[in-house]
Short mmCIF file of C-alpha atoms and ligand atoms in Angstrom, two decimals:
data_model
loop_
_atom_site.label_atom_id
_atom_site.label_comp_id
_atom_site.label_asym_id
_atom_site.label_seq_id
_atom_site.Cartn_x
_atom_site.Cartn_y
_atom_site.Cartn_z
CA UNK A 25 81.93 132.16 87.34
CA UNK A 26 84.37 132.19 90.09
CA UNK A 27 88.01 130.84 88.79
CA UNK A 28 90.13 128.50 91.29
CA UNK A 29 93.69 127.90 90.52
CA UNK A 30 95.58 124.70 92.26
CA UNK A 31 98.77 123.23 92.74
CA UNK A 32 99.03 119.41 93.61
CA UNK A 33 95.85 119.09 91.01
CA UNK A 34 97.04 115.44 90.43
CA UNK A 35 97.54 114.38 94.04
CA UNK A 36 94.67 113.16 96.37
CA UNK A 37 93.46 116.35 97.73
CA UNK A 38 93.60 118.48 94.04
CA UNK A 39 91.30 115.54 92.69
CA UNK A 40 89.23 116.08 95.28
CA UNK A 41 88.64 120.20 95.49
CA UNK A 42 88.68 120.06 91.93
CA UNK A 43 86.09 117.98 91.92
CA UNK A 44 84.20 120.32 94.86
CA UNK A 45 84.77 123.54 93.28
CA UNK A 46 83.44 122.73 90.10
CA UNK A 47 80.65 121.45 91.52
CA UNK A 48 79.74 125.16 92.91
CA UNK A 49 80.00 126.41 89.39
CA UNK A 50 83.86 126.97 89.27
CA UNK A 51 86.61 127.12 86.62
CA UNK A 52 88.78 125.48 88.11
CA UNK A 53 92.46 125.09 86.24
CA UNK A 54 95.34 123.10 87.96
CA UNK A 55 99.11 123.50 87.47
CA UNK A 56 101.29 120.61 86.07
CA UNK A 57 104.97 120.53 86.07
CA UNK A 58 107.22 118.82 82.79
CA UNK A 59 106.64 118.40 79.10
CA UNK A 60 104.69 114.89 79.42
CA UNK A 61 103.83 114.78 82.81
CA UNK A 62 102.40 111.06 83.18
CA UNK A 63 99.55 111.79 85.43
CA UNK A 64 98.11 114.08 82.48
CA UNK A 65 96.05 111.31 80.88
CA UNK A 66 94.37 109.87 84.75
CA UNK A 67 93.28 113.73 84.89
CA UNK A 68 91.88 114.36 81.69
CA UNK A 69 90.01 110.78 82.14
CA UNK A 70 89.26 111.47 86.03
CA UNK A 71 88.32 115.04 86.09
CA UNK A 72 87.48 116.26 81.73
CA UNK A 73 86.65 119.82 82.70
CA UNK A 74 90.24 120.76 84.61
CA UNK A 75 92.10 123.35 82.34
CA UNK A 76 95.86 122.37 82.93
CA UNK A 77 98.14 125.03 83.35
CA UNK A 78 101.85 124.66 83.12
CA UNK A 79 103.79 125.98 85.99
CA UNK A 80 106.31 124.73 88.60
CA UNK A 81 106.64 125.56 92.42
CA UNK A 82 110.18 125.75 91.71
CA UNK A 83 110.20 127.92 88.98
CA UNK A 84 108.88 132.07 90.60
CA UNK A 85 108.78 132.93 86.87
CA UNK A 86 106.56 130.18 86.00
CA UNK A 87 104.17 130.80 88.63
CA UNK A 88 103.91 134.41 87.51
CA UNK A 89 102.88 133.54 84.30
CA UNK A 90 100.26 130.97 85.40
CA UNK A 91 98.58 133.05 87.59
CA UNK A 92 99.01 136.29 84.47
CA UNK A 93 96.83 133.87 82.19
CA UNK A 94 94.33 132.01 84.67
CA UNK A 95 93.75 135.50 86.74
CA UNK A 96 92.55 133.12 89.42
CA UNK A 97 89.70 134.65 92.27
CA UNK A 98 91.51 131.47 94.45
CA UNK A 99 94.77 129.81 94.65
CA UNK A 100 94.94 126.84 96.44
CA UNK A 101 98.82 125.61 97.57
CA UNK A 102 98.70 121.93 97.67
CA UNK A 103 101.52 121.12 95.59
CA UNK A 104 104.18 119.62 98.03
CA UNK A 105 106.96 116.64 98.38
CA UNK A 106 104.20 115.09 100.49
CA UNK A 107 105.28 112.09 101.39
CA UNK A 108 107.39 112.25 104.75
CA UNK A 109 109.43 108.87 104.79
CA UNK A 110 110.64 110.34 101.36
CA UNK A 111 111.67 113.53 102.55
CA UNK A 112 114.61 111.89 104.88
CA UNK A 113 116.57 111.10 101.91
CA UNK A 114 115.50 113.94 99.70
CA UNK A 115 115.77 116.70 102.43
CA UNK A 116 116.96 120.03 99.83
CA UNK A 117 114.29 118.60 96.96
CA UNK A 118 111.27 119.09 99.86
CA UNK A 119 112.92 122.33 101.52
CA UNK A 120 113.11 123.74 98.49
CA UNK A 121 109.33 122.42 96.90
CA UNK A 122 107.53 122.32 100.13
CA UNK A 123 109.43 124.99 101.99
CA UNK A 124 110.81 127.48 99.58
CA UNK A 125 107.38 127.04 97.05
CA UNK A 126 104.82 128.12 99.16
CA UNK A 127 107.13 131.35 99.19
CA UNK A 128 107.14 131.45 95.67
CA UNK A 129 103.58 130.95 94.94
CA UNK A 130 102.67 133.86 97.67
CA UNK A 131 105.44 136.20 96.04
CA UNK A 132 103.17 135.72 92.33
CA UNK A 133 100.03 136.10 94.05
CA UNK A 134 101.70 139.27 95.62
CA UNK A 135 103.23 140.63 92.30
CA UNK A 136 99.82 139.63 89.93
CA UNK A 137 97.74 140.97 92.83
CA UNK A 138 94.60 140.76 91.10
CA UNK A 139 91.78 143.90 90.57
CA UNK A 140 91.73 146.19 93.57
CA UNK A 141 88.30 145.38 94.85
CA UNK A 142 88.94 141.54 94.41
CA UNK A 143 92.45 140.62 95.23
CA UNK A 144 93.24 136.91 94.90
CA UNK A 145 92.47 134.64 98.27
CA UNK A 146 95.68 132.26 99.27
CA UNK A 147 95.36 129.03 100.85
CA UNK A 148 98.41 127.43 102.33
CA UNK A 149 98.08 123.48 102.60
CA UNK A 150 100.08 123.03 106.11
CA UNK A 151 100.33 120.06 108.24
CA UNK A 152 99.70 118.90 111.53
CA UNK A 153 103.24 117.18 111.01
CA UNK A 154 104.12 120.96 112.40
CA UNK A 155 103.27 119.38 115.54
CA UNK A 156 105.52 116.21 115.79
CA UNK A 157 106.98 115.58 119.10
CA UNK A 158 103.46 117.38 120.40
CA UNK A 159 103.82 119.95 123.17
CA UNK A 160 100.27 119.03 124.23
CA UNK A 161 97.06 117.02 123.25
CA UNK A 162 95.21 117.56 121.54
CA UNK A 163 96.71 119.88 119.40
CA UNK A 164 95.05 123.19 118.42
CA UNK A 165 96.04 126.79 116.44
CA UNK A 166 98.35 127.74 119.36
CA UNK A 167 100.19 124.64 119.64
CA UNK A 168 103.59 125.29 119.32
CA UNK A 169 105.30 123.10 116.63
CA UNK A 170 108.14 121.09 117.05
CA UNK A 171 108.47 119.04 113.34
CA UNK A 172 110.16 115.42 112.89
CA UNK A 173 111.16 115.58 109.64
CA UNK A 174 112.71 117.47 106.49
CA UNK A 175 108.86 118.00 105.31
CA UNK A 176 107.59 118.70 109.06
CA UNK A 177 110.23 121.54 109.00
CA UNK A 178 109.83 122.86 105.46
CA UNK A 179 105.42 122.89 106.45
CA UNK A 180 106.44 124.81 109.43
CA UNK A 181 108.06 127.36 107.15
CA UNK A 182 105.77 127.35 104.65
CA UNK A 183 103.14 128.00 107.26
CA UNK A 184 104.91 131.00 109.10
CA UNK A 185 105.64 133.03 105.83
CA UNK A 186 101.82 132.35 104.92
CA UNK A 187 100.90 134.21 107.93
CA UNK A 188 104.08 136.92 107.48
CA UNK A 189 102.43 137.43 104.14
CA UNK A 190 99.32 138.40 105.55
CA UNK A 191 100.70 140.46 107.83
CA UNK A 192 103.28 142.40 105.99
CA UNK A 193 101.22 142.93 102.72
CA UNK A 194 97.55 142.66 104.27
CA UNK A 195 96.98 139.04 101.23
CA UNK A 196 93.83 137.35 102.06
CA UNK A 197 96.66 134.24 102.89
CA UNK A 198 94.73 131.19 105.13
CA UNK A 199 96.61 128.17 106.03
CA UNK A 200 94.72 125.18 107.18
CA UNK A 201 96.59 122.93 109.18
CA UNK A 202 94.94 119.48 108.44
CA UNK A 203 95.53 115.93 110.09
CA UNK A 204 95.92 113.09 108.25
CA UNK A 205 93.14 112.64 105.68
CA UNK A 206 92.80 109.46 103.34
CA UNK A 207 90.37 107.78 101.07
CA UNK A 208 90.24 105.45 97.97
CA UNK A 209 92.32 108.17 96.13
CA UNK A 210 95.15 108.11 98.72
CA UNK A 211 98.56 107.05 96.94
CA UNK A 212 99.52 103.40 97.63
CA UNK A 213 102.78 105.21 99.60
CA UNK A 214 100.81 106.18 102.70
CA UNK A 215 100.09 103.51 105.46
CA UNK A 216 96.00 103.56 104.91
CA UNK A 217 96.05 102.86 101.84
CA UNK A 218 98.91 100.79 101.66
CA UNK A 219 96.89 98.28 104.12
CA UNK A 220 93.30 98.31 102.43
CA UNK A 221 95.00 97.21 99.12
CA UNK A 222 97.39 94.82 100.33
CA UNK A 223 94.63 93.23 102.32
CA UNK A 224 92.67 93.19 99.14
CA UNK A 225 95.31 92.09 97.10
CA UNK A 226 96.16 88.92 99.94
CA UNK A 227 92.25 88.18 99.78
CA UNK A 228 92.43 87.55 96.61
CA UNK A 229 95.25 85.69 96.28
CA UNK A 230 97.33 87.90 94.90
CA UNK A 231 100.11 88.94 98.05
CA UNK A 232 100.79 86.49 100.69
CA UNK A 233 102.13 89.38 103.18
CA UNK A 234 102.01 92.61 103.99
CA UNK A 235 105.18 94.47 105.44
CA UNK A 236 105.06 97.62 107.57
CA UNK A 237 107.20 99.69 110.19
CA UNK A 238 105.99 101.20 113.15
CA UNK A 239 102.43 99.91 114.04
CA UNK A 240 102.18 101.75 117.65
CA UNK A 241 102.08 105.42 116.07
CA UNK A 242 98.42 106.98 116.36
CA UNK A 243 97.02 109.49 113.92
CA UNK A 244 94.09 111.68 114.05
CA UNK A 245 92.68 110.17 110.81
CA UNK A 246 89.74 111.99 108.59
CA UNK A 247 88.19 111.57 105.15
CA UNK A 248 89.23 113.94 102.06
CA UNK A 249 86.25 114.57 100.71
CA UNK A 250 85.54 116.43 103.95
CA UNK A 251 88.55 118.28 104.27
CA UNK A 252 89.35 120.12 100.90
CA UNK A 253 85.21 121.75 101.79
CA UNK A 254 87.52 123.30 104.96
CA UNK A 255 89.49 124.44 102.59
CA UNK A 256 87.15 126.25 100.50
CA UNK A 257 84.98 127.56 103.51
CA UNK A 258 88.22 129.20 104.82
CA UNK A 259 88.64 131.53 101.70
CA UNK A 260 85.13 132.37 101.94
CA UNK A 261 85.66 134.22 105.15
CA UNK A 262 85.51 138.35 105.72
CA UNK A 263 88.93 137.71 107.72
CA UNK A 264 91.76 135.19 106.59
CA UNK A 265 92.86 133.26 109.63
CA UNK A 266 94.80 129.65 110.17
CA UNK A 267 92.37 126.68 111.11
CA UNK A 268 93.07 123.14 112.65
CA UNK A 269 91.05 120.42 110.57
CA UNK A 270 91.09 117.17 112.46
CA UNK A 271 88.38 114.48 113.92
CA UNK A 272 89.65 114.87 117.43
CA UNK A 273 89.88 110.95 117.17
CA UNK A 274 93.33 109.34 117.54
CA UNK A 275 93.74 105.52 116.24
CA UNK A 276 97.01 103.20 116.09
CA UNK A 277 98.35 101.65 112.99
CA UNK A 278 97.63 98.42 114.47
CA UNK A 279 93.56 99.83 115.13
CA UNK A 280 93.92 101.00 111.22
CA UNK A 281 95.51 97.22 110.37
CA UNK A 282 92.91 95.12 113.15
CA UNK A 283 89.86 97.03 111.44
CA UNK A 284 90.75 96.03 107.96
CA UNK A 285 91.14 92.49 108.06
CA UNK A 286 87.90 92.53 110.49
CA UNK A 287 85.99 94.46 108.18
CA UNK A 288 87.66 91.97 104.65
CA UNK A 289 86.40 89.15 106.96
CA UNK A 290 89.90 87.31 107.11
CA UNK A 291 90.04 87.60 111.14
CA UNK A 292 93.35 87.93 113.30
CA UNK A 293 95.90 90.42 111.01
CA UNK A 294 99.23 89.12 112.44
CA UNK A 295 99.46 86.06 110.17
CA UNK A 296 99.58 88.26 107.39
CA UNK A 297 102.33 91.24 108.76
CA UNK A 298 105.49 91.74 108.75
CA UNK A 299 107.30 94.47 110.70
CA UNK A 300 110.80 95.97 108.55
CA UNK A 301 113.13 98.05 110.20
CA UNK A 302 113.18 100.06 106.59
CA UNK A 303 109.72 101.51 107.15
CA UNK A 304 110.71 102.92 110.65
CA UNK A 305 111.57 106.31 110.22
CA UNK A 306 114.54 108.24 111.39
CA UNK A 307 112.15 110.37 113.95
CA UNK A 308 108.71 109.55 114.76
CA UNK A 309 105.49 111.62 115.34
CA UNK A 310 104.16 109.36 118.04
CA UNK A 311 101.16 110.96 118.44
CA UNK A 312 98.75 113.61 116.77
CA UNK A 313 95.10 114.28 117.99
CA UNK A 314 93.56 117.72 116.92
CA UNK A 315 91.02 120.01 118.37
CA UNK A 316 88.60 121.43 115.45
CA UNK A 317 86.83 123.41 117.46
CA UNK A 318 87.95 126.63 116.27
CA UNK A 319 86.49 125.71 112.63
CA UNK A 320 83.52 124.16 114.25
CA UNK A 321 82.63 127.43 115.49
CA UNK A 322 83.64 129.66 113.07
CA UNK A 323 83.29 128.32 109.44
CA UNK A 324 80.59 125.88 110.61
CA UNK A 325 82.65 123.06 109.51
CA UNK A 326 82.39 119.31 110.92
CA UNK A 327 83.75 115.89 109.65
CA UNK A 328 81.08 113.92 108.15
CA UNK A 329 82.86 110.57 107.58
CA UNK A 330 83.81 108.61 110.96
CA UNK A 331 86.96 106.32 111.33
CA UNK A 332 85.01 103.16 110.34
CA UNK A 333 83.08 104.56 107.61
CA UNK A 334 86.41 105.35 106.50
CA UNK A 335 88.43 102.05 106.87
CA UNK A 336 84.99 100.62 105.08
CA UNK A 337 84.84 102.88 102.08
CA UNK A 338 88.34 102.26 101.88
CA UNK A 339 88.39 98.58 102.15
CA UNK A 340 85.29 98.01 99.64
CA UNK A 341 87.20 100.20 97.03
CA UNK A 342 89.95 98.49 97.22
CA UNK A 343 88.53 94.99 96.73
CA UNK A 344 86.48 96.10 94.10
CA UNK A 345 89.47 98.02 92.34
CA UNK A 346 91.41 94.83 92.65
CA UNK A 347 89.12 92.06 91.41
CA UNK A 348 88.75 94.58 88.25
CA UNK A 349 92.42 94.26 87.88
CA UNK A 350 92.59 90.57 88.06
CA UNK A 351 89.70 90.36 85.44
CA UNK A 352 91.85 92.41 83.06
O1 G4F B 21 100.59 107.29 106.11
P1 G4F B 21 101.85 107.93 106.53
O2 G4F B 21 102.99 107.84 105.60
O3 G4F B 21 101.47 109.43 106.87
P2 G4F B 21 102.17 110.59 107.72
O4 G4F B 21 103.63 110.37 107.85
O5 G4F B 21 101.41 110.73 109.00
O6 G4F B 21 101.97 111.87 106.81
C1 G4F B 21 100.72 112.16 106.17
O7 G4F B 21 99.94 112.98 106.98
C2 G4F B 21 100.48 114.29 107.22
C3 G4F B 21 99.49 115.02 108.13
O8 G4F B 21 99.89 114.85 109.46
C4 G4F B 21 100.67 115.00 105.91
F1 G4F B 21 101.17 116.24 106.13
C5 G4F B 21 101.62 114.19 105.05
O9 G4F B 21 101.79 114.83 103.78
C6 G4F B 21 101.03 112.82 104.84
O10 G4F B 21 99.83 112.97 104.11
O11 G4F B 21 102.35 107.34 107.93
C7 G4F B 21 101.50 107.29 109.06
C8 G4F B 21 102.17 106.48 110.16
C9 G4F B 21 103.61 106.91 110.46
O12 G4F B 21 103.78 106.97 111.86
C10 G4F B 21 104.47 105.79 109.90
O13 G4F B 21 105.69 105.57 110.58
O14 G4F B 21 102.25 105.11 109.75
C11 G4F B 21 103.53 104.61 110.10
N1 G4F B 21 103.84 103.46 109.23
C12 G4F B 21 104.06 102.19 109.66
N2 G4F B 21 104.36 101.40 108.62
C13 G4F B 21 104.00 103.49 107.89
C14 G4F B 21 104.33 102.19 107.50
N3 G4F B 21 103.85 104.49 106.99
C15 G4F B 21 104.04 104.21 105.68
N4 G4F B 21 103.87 105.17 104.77
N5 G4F B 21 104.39 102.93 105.26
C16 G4F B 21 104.55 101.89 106.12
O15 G4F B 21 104.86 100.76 105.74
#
């Protein structure tokens, strides 16, 4: 039984490979930072079979140890500060977690190495934030990056000492450079999901508005449950290498916002929104649209879930998730 270790094993895209890799048969044990973390009780309920691992990103030592006990065939980096408004006004907390940590996890993977004939696989979670202010569209492997943010800049190092790794010390070290990716486990932080529940929520009579920032920025938007497969299919490789994951669809905000209501049945959006200058961000990524077609080609991988599928399976969670609430 192959063992999978993985960092971020709370957040949207741990719950989600967790739940992929131990459907292929895997032991799969996730890393958990603090004494009485609160997210330990949604795991054990959401996903029984996860063997929780203490360890923090922060912490070289700890990481050591974790990976000494769990003697993982696959470690999978996708702990991070992840959320980028957040990372303006804690800049040194995500340099150091999202930055400095992927350095830290390689350097265990590097000093464990694993047995000789099957050293352990790295996969570095980076972003297609890299690209921010994009040098061309769409945006592929050779794009150069140009980031917008504390957590754009701290990806872009954490993606560059992924590869440095590889290439100084021959790790099998992969970084997948993913656009946006959402779902009904998306935290109620990030603009998708922020929308599909406060639409819900103002269907039911819950909220009477909805307030956002900048509705003109576009985003190459997937599912999930599609991308952590990349993921896995990248470790799985005779080479490591760095893959874009993307749709190579771009949609607005507003497209995002116009879709929901349409889809919730409550017609024109604008009665409902607000724009706040607080959700505006101190630099923008105007504009990210990627071009899969190196992982089309070479790990035979493909998005499954389109745009409105998306906004759909989104929008019916929600509602559902919400009426259960309000029956509580
Ligand atoms: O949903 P967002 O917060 O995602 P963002 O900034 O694109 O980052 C996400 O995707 C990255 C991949 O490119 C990941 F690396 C990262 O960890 C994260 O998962 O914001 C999307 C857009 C932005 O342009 C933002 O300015 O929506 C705009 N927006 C407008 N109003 C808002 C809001 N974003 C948020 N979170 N909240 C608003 O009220």
């Amino acid at each position: 039984m192959p063992t999978a270790f993985i960092t971020g094993i709370t957040g949207q895209d741990g719950r989600h490979l967790a739940e992929f890799l131990h459907g292929r048969g895997y032991r799969v044990c996730g890393m958990m930072k603090g004494q009485h973390n609160p997210r330990a009780e949604m795991l054990r309920d959401e996903l029984p079979f996860v063997e929780v691992v203490p360890g923090d990103l922060n912490d070289l030592t700890s990481l050591v140890k974790a990976i000494e006990q769990v003697q993982p065939d696959e470690f999978y980096n996708l702990g991070a500060i992840s959320f980028v408004a957040m990372s303006f006004n804690q800049a040194e907390l995500t340099a150091n977690v999202t930055g400095l940590g992927v350095l830290r996890a390689l350097e265990a993977v590097r000093i464990v190495g694993g047995p000789q004939n099957n050293p352990i696989r790295f996969y570095q979670a980076s972003s297609s934030e890299m690209f921010g202010k994009v040098r061309e569209v769409p945006q592929n492997e050779l794009t150069p990056f140009h980031p917008r943010s504390p957590y754009g800049v701290a990806k872009v190092f954490g993606h560059h000492i992924t590869v440095n790794y590889r290439e100084s010390y021959g790790l099998y070290a992969c970084s997948g450079i993913l656009f946006n990716h959402e779902g009904p486990k998306r935290g109620l932080e990030f603009v998708t999901r922020k929308i599909t529940n406060t639409a819900a929520r103002i269907k039911l009579g819950v909220d009477r508005e909805l307030v956002l920032g900048n509705l003109d920025a576009k985003r190459d938007w997937g599912y999930a449950g599609d991308y952590v497969k990349a993921m896995w299919l990248m470790l799985q490789q005779d080479q490591p290498d760095d893959y874009v994951i993307a749709t190579g669809e771009t949609h607005s905000v507003e497209e995002f916002l116009e879709l929901t209501f349409e889809q919730l049945g409550m017609g024109d959006w604008r009665p409902y929104v607000r724009q706040d200058p607080k959700f505006f961000r101190p630099a923008e990524v105007d504009l990210l649209i990627g071009d899969p077609t190196k992982a089309r080609e070479q790990l035979g991988w493909r998005p499954e879930v389109g745009f409105r599928e998306l906004v759909a399976m989104m929008v019916e969670h929600d509602l559902a998730y919400e009426s259960a609430r309000l029956r509580r």
